[in-house]
Amino acid sequence: MLDIERQELVARAAKGLEEEVEAGTRIPFGKGFAGRIAATRDIVIIEDVDHSYVLNPILHEKGVKSLLGAPLLMGDRVLGVVHVGTLTPRLFTEEDAELLRVVAARAAIAIDRSLAYEEVVRLTELQRDFVALAAHELRTPATTVYGLAATLAHRNFPPEQTAQLQETLHTQAERMSRLVEQLLDMSRLDAASIRVAPERIALKAELEQIVRTAAPGKEGEVHVDIPEGQTVVADRWVLERVVGNLVTNALRYGAPPVHITARQNGSHLRVSVEDNGPGIDPEFVPNLFDRFQRSDDARQSGTGAGLGLSIAQLYARAHGGDLVYEPAGPGTRFDLLLPT
């Protein structure tokens, strides 16, 4: 089956090659035997596996000699591929290929209907969970804002006390606005309604602009250590959402200077954001990207709702990349992986 976000084919069902499913074998779209079927959207035959470009090591280990594969298509969408193989050399005929094509067409209809039903169930559950989470998380700031506004409207205070109450009201209203924005982001990402539009970007200039937006007045505490000529094909909104969140967290919970670097790593560009703070409690690391999970520091400071990193990771994955935490001695480092 095709994992659209990662552009990889994932083994989901097998007869005779059960190890392929158990191992969660992944084949890049367009690569190897299965990847070629998905990319060309046509029948592919391999008469001699030993002398062909086959990425899946399990096929070699099981002694498969010949392969025939067909795409699972619904209109112009590729759902995945189906293939059969033999343990002795075989010359697949046109009749064999046509039979597999018919099987693939019928299987694709059944799979598409099943996926549509699963999506309806998933969206229904998301809607229910979203309403419950929004009501729970918004109750405290909404109650505070209402209480402060009512107090200021019905009572007279000395100017100094009035200014203090107005400042608190502004802070709580800002917190509520930020939380509403995060909840809406989360709901759109869960519903897969975010559309990314990658374009070639001058990375250093883009990151410097993100820093100015995310850390006004503190730009000098953040160093973008990236060559001037470095470019990346990425969605500007994804970069802003992810890197902006990481910079804000680094300055809020870590310590300057914060360094942003980039390096090529295989098929991905790693954009790292690293601070010089006390680091993250190892016991909290497993919960870093969980929703509504906050560290002791965040809880004590009363900032954040525990959604920022979860949303940033969802944005990165919607882009076909990922956001990962990298233990790096003192301080905290997160890596945004952008596919190249």
Tab-separated table of C-alpha atoms in Angstrom:
chain	number	residue	atom	x	y	z
A	1	MET	CA	0.000	0.000	0.000
A	2	LEU	CA	1.217	3.525	-0.766
A	3	ASP	CA	2.067	5.726	2.223
A	4	ILE	CA	1.344	9.080	0.576
A	5	GLU	CA	3.078	11.208	3.234
A	6	ARG	CA	6.378	9.329	3.020
A	7	GLN	CA	6.031	8.343	-0.643
A	8	GLU	CA	6.857	4.738	0.216
A	9	LEU	CA	5.179	1.405	-0.415
A	10	VAL	CA	4.529	-0.548	2.779
A	11	ALA	CA	3.966	-4.328	2.852
A	12	ARG	CA	0.461	-4.868	4.267
A	13	ALA	CA	-0.613	-8.399	3.252
A	14	ALA	CA	1.190	-11.470	1.942
A	15	LYS	CA	0.774	-15.168	1.257
A	16	GLY	CA	4.041	-17.060	1.334
A	17	LEU	CA	6.017	-13.899	2.137
A	18	GLU	CA	4.572	-13.200	5.576
A	19	GLU	CA	8.004	-12.030	6.762
A	20	GLU	CA	7.650	-9.027	4.466
A	21	VAL	CA	4.608	-7.808	6.399
A	22	GLU	CA	6.081	-8.629	9.813
A	23	ALA	CA	9.218	-6.648	8.975
A	24	GLY	CA	7.142	-3.685	7.759
A	25	THR	CA	9.163	-3.604	4.539
A	26	ARG	CA	9.170	-0.159	2.867
A	27	ILE	CA	10.096	0.515	-0.747
A	28	PRO	CA	10.571	4.113	-2.036
A	29	PHE	CA	8.092	5.182	-4.723
A	30	GLY	CA	9.717	4.681	-8.131
A	31	LYS	CA	12.499	2.443	-6.780
A	32	GLY	CA	12.903	-1.306	-7.050
A	33	PHE	CA	10.280	-3.679	-8.411
A	34	ALA	CA	7.191	-2.541	-6.473
A	35	GLY	CA	8.173	1.137	-6.677
A	36	ARG	CA	8.495	0.878	-10.457
A	37	ILE	CA	4.997	-0.621	-10.782
A	38	ALA	CA	3.520	2.269	-8.751
A	39	ALA	CA	5.436	4.928	-10.705
A	40	THR	CA	4.657	3.545	-14.191
A	41	ARG	CA	1.086	2.481	-13.230
A	42	ASP	CA	1.529	-0.567	-15.434
A	43	ILE	CA	2.370	-4.261	-15.383
A	44	VAL	CA	6.024	-5.068	-14.666
A	45	ILE	CA	7.588	-8.482	-15.262
A	46	ILE	CA	10.960	-9.671	-13.989
A	47	GLU	CA	12.056	-13.000	-15.427
A	48	ASP	CA	15.276	-13.290	-13.389
A	49	VAL	CA	15.234	-11.683	-9.928
A	50	ASP	CA	18.919	-12.462	-9.323
A	51	HIS	CA	19.946	-10.193	-12.200
A	52	SER	CA	17.413	-7.392	-11.731
A	53	TYR	CA	16.983	-4.262	-9.619
A	54	VAL	CA	14.965	-5.642	-6.689
A	55	LEU	CA	15.287	-3.740	-3.384
A	56	ASN	CA	13.358	-6.083	-1.087
A	57	PRO	CA	15.938	-8.413	0.526
A	58	ILE	CA	13.233	-10.892	1.601
A	59	LEU	CA	12.524	-11.751	-2.052
A	60	HIS	CA	16.163	-12.783	-2.450
A	61	GLU	CA	16.229	-14.625	0.889
A	62	LYS	CA	13.126	-16.665	-0.006
A	63	GLY	CA	14.650	-17.625	-3.352
A	64	VAL	CA	12.055	-15.931	-5.563
A	65	LYS	CA	13.165	-16.273	-9.195
A	66	SER	CA	10.505	-14.508	-11.292
A	67	LEU	CA	8.001	-11.716	-10.535
A	68	LEU	CA	4.839	-10.283	-12.032
A	69	GLY	CA	3.265	-7.126	-10.591
A	70	ALA	CA	0.295	-4.821	-11.256
A	71	PRO	CA	-0.748	-1.444	-9.807
A	72	LEU	CA	-3.822	-0.987	-7.599
A	73	LEU	CA	-5.524	1.973	-9.290
A	74	MET	CA	-8.667	3.991	-8.567
A	75	GLY	CA	-9.038	6.520	-11.345
A	76	ASP	CA	-5.801	8.467	-11.375
A	77	ARG	CA	-4.886	7.467	-7.791
A	78	VAL	CA	-2.322	4.781	-6.976
A	79	LEU	CA	-3.393	2.853	-3.872
A	80	GLY	CA	-0.526	0.380	-4.003
A	81	VAL	CA	0.660	-2.682	-5.923
A	82	VAL	CA	0.070	-6.418	-5.950
A	83	HIS	CA	2.662	-8.884	-7.155
A	84	VAL	CA	3.175	-12.623	-7.422
A	85	GLY	CA	6.361	-14.607	-7.681
A	86	THR	CA	7.666	-18.105	-8.330
A	87	LEU	CA	10.443	-20.096	-6.692
A	88	THR	CA	11.460	-21.510	-10.086
A	89	PRO	CA	12.120	-19.447	-13.233
A	90	ARG	CA	8.922	-18.700	-15.166
A	91	LEU	CA	8.074	-16.813	-18.327
A	92	PHE	CA	4.844	-14.989	-17.463
A	93	THR	CA	2.440	-14.831	-20.410
A	94	GLU	CA	0.113	-12.065	-21.583
A	95	GLU	CA	-2.758	-14.108	-20.132
A	96	ASP	CA	-1.011	-14.150	-16.728
A	97	ALA	CA	-0.551	-10.380	-16.862
A	98	GLU	CA	-4.171	-9.767	-17.887
A	99	LEU	CA	-5.463	-12.019	-15.092
A	100	LEU	CA	-3.407	-10.134	-12.488
A	101	ARG	CA	-4.600	-6.819	-13.930
A	102	VAL	CA	-8.234	-7.898	-13.441
A	103	VAL	CA	-7.521	-9.083	-9.893
A	104	ALA	CA	-5.779	-5.776	-9.101
A	105	ALA	CA	-8.699	-3.732	-10.496
A	106	ARG	CA	-11.256	-5.590	-8.372
A	107	ALA	CA	-9.062	-5.505	-5.274
A	108	ALA	CA	-8.545	-1.759	-5.707
A	109	ILE	CA	-12.317	-1.140	-5.627
A	110	ALA	CA	-12.695	-3.124	-2.402
A	111	ILE	CA	-9.668	-1.459	-0.788
A	112	ASP	CA	-10.849	2.029	-1.776
A	113	ARG	CA	-14.267	1.432	-0.195
A	114	SER	CA	-12.645	0.101	2.956
A	115	LEU	CA	-10.321	3.115	3.181
A	116	ALA	CA	-13.249	5.498	2.673
A	117	TYR	CA	-15.192	3.852	5.503
A	118	GLU	CA	-12.144	3.959	7.815
A	119	GLU	CA	-11.704	7.659	7.014
A	120	VAL	CA	-15.332	8.433	7.905
A	121	VAL	CA	-14.934	6.621	11.238
A	122	ARG	CA	-11.627	8.404	11.910
A	123	LEU	CA	-13.040	11.859	11.159
A	124	THR	CA	-16.079	11.203	13.361
A	125	GLU	CA	-13.827	10.248	16.270
A	126	LEU	CA	-11.599	13.274	15.630
A	127	GLN	CA	-14.584	15.607	15.662
A	128	ARG	CA	-15.791	14.198	18.985
A	129	ASP	CA	-12.312	14.341	20.530
A	130	PHE	CA	-11.695	17.856	19.227
A	131	VAL	CA	-14.875	19.233	20.796
A	132	ALA	CA	-14.019	17.593	24.136
A	133	LEU	CA	-10.410	18.837	24.084
A	134	ALA	CA	-11.364	22.357	23.027
A	135	ALA	CA	-13.972	22.639	25.780
A	136	HIS	CA	-11.539	21.351	28.402
A	137	GLU	CA	-8.536	23.462	27.398
A	138	LEU	CA	-10.434	26.696	26.768
A	139	ARG	CA	-12.404	26.628	30.009
A	140	THR	CA	-9.635	28.068	32.230
A	141	PRO	CA	-8.514	31.034	30.061
A	142	ALA	CA	-12.118	31.814	29.048
A	143	THR	CA	-13.229	31.888	32.689
A	144	THR	CA	-10.280	34.117	33.607
A	145	VAL	CA	-10.930	36.530	30.735
A	146	TYR	CA	-14.625	36.780	31.607
A	147	GLY	CA	-13.870	37.312	35.311
A	148	LEU	CA	-11.326	40.063	34.657
A	149	ALA	CA	-13.530	41.804	32.100
A	150	ALA	CA	-16.540	41.700	34.450
A	151	THR	CA	-14.427	43.037	37.337
A	152	LEU	CA	-13.112	45.951	35.266
A	153	ALA	CA	-16.614	46.748	33.958
A	154	HIS	CA	-18.403	46.845	37.305
A	155	ARG	CA	-15.819	48.143	39.759
A	156	ASN	CA	-13.602	51.187	39.965
A	157	PHE	CA	-9.929	50.644	40.842
A	158	PRO	CA	-6.970	52.986	41.274
A	159	PRO	CA	-5.126	53.576	37.969
A	160	GLU	CA	-2.194	51.317	38.927
A	161	GLN	CA	-4.459	48.392	39.819
A	162	THR	CA	-6.562	48.940	36.701
A	163	ALA	CA	-3.421	48.833	34.539
A	164	GLN	CA	-2.320	45.605	36.226
A	165	LEU	CA	-5.736	43.972	35.646
A	166	GLN	CA	-5.740	45.112	32.024
A	167	GLU	CA	-2.285	43.608	31.505
A	168	THR	CA	-3.426	40.292	32.996
A	169	LEU	CA	-6.557	40.386	30.825
A	170	HIS	CA	-4.433	40.967	27.717
A	171	THR	CA	-2.098	38.084	28.629
A	172	GLN	CA	-4.972	35.651	29.162
A	173	ALA	CA	-6.767	36.767	25.995
A	174	GLU	CA	-3.537	36.296	24.042
A	175	ARG	CA	-3.124	32.831	25.545
A	176	MET	CA	-6.699	31.913	24.576
A	177	SER	CA	-6.194	33.222	21.033
A	178	ARG	CA	-3.003	31.167	20.668
A	179	LEU	CA	-4.746	28.059	21.994
A	180	VAL	CA	-7.667	28.476	19.566
A	181	GLU	CA	-5.189	28.807	16.690
A	182	GLN	CA	-3.348	25.660	17.798
A	183	LEU	CA	-6.575	23.682	18.155
A	184	LEU	CA	-7.649	24.716	14.657
A	185	ASP	CA	-4.221	23.762	13.294
A	186	MET	CA	-4.485	20.382	14.961
A	187	SER	CA	-7.983	19.733	13.597
A	188	ARG	CA	-6.959	20.663	10.042
A	189	LEU	CA	-3.887	18.437	10.218
A	190	ASP	CA	-5.869	15.525	11.636
A	191	ALA	CA	-8.419	15.898	8.876
A	192	ALA	CA	-5.602	16.027	6.288
A	193	SER	CA	-7.016	19.310	4.957
A	194	ILE	CA	-3.633	21.055	4.979
A	195	ARG	CA	-2.231	21.406	1.458
A	196	VAL	CA	1.510	21.907	1.242
A	197	ALA	CA	2.993	23.774	-1.709
A	198	PRO	CA	6.766	23.222	-1.848
A	199	GLU	CA	8.866	25.743	-3.759
A	200	ARG	CA	12.561	26.451	-4.025
A	201	ILE	CA	13.545	28.753	-1.164
A	202	ALA	CA	16.746	30.553	-0.169
A	203	LEU	CA	17.026	28.820	3.202
A	204	LYS	CA	19.078	31.330	5.196
A	205	ALA	CA	16.958	34.360	4.253
A	206	GLU	CA	13.736	32.454	4.975
A	207	LEU	CA	14.943	31.274	8.390
A	208	GLU	CA	16.145	34.760	9.321
A	209	GLN	CA	12.656	36.103	8.537
A	210	ILE	CA	11.101	33.353	10.681
A	211	VAL	CA	13.406	34.291	13.571
A	212	ARG	CA	12.404	37.967	13.303
A	213	THR	CA	8.731	36.942	13.496
A	214	ALA	CA	9.081	34.332	16.246
A	215	ALA	CA	11.569	36.201	18.452
A	216	PRO	CA	11.038	39.974	18.050
A	217	GLY	CA	13.651	41.882	19.996
A	218	LYS	CA	15.714	38.732	20.578
A	219	GLU	CA	17.060	38.187	17.076
A	220	GLY	CA	20.618	38.648	18.351
A	221	GLU	CA	20.233	35.557	20.548
A	222	VAL	CA	19.511	33.325	17.543
A	223	HIS	CA	22.263	32.536	15.015
A	224	VAL	CA	21.346	31.179	11.575
A	225	ASP	CA	24.575	29.360	10.649
A	226	ILE	CA	23.722	28.444	7.056
A	227	PRO	CA	25.638	29.300	3.835
A	228	GLU	CA	24.130	32.059	1.715
A	229	GLY	CA	23.699	29.825	-1.333
A	230	GLN	CA	21.854	27.023	0.454
A	231	THR	CA	18.417	26.358	-1.043
A	232	VAL	CA	15.656	23.875	-0.252
A	233	VAL	CA	12.380	22.841	-1.869
A	234	ALA	CA	9.902	23.368	0.955
A	235	ASP	CA	6.577	24.902	1.918
A	236	ARG	CA	7.066	28.320	3.547
A	237	TRP	CA	4.103	27.806	5.892
A	238	VAL	CA	5.515	24.468	7.129
A	239	LEU	CA	8.927	26.045	7.749
A	240	GLU	CA	7.385	28.927	9.669
A	241	ARG	CA	5.136	26.700	11.777
A	242	VAL	CA	7.874	24.224	12.678
A	243	VAL	CA	11.006	26.365	13.017
A	244	GLY	CA	9.075	29.251	14.593
A	245	ASN	CA	7.784	26.899	17.294
A	246	LEU	CA	11.252	25.466	17.928
A	247	VAL	CA	12.839	28.934	18.225
A	248	THR	CA	10.104	30.114	20.616
A	249	ASN	CA	10.567	27.026	22.816
A	250	ALA	CA	14.370	27.334	22.748
A	251	LEU	CA	14.215	30.916	24.059
A	252	ARG	CA	11.384	30.219	26.514
A	253	TYR	CA	12.625	26.992	28.110
A	254	GLY	CA	16.284	26.877	27.044
A	255	ALA	CA	19.027	29.510	26.993
A	256	PRO	CA	20.800	31.554	24.314
A	257	PRO	CA	22.589	31.423	22.055
A	258	VAL	CA	20.286	29.382	19.840
A	259	HIS	CA	21.934	27.957	16.702
A	260	ILE	CA	20.093	26.987	13.509
A	261	THR	CA	22.133	24.825	11.139
A	262	ALA	CA	21.426	22.621	8.100
A	263	ARG	CA	23.153	19.594	6.634
A	264	GLN	CA	22.410	17.060	3.923
A	265	ASN	CA	21.751	13.548	5.245
A	266	GLY	CA	20.956	10.984	2.569
A	267	SER	CA	17.655	11.875	0.915
A	268	HIS	CA	16.827	14.520	3.538
A	269	LEU	CA	18.049	17.953	4.588
A	270	ARG	CA	18.277	18.251	8.381
A	271	VAL	CA	17.519	21.702	9.771
A	272	SER	CA	18.637	21.706	13.421
A	273	VAL	CA	17.575	24.135	16.162
A	274	GLU	CA	19.791	23.820	19.241
A	275	ASP	CA	19.895	25.866	22.456
A	276	ASN	CA	22.252	26.005	25.448
A	277	GLY	CA	19.707	25.495	28.209
A	278	PRO	CA	19.461	22.754	30.848
A	279	GLY	CA	18.005	20.261	28.374
A	280	ILE	CA	14.927	18.057	28.648
A	281	ASP	CA	14.289	15.736	31.562
A	282	PRO	CA	14.951	12.215	30.174
A	283	GLU	CA	11.773	10.979	31.857
A	284	PHE	CA	9.698	13.459	29.824
A	285	VAL	CA	11.303	12.654	26.447
A	286	PRO	CA	8.850	9.809	25.558
A	287	ASN	CA	5.977	12.337	25.909
A	288	LEU	CA	7.590	15.178	23.949
A	289	PHE	CA	5.279	14.965	20.938
A	290	ASP	CA	2.138	13.848	22.783
A	291	ARG	CA	-0.780	16.265	22.845
A	292	PHE	CA	-1.450	18.287	25.990
A	293	GLN	CA	1.709	16.941	27.636
A	294	ARG	CA	3.765	19.645	29.382
A	295	SER	CA	7.078	19.447	31.180
A	296	ASP	CA	7.403	20.611	34.792
A	297	ASP	CA	8.990	23.876	33.594
A	298	ALA	CA	6.097	24.596	31.239
A	299	ARG	CA	3.546	23.751	33.919
A	300	GLN	CA	5.213	26.016	36.487
A	301	SER	CA	5.514	28.918	34.057
A	302	GLY	CA	1.886	28.507	33.021
A	303	THR	CA	2.817	28.868	29.352
A	304	GLY	CA	1.710	26.681	26.500
A	305	ALA	CA	-0.947	24.002	26.263
A	306	GLY	CA	1.327	21.137	25.296
A	307	LEU	CA	0.316	21.288	21.618
A	308	GLY	CA	3.208	23.113	19.919
A	309	LEU	CA	5.566	20.188	19.281
A	310	SER	CA	2.742	17.836	18.350
A	311	ILE	CA	1.457	20.295	15.738
A	312	ALA	CA	4.982	21.003	14.462
A	313	GLN	CA	5.590	17.279	13.947
A	314	LEU	CA	2.255	16.876	12.131
A	315	TYR	CA	3.183	19.755	9.804
A	316	ALA	CA	6.583	18.190	9.108
A	317	ARG	CA	5.000	14.820	8.296
A	318	ALA	CA	2.343	16.420	6.100
A	319	HIS	CA	5.310	17.784	4.143
A	320	GLY	CA	6.735	14.273	3.701
A	321	GLY	CA	9.432	14.817	6.339
A	322	ASP	CA	9.558	14.535	10.107
A	323	LEU	CA	10.486	16.349	13.321
A	324	VAL	CA	12.713	14.462	15.753
A	325	TYR	CA	14.387	15.126	19.086
A	326	GLU	CA	18.135	14.574	19.128
A	327	PRO	CA	19.826	14.254	22.553
A	328	ALA	CA	22.991	16.321	22.204
A	329	GLY	CA	24.566	16.651	25.630
A	330	PRO	CA	23.800	19.980	27.312
A	331	GLY	CA	20.977	21.938	25.769
A	332	THR	CA	18.147	20.759	23.533
A	333	ARG	CA	18.215	19.990	19.821
A	334	PHE	CA	15.389	19.251	17.395
A	335	ASP	CA	15.888	18.268	13.755
A	336	LEU	CA	13.408	19.066	11.003
A	337	LEU	CA	13.848	16.529	8.178
A	338	LEU	CA	12.917	17.891	4.755
A	339	PRO	CA	12.864	15.469	1.805
A	340	THR	CA	15.116	16.511	-1.070
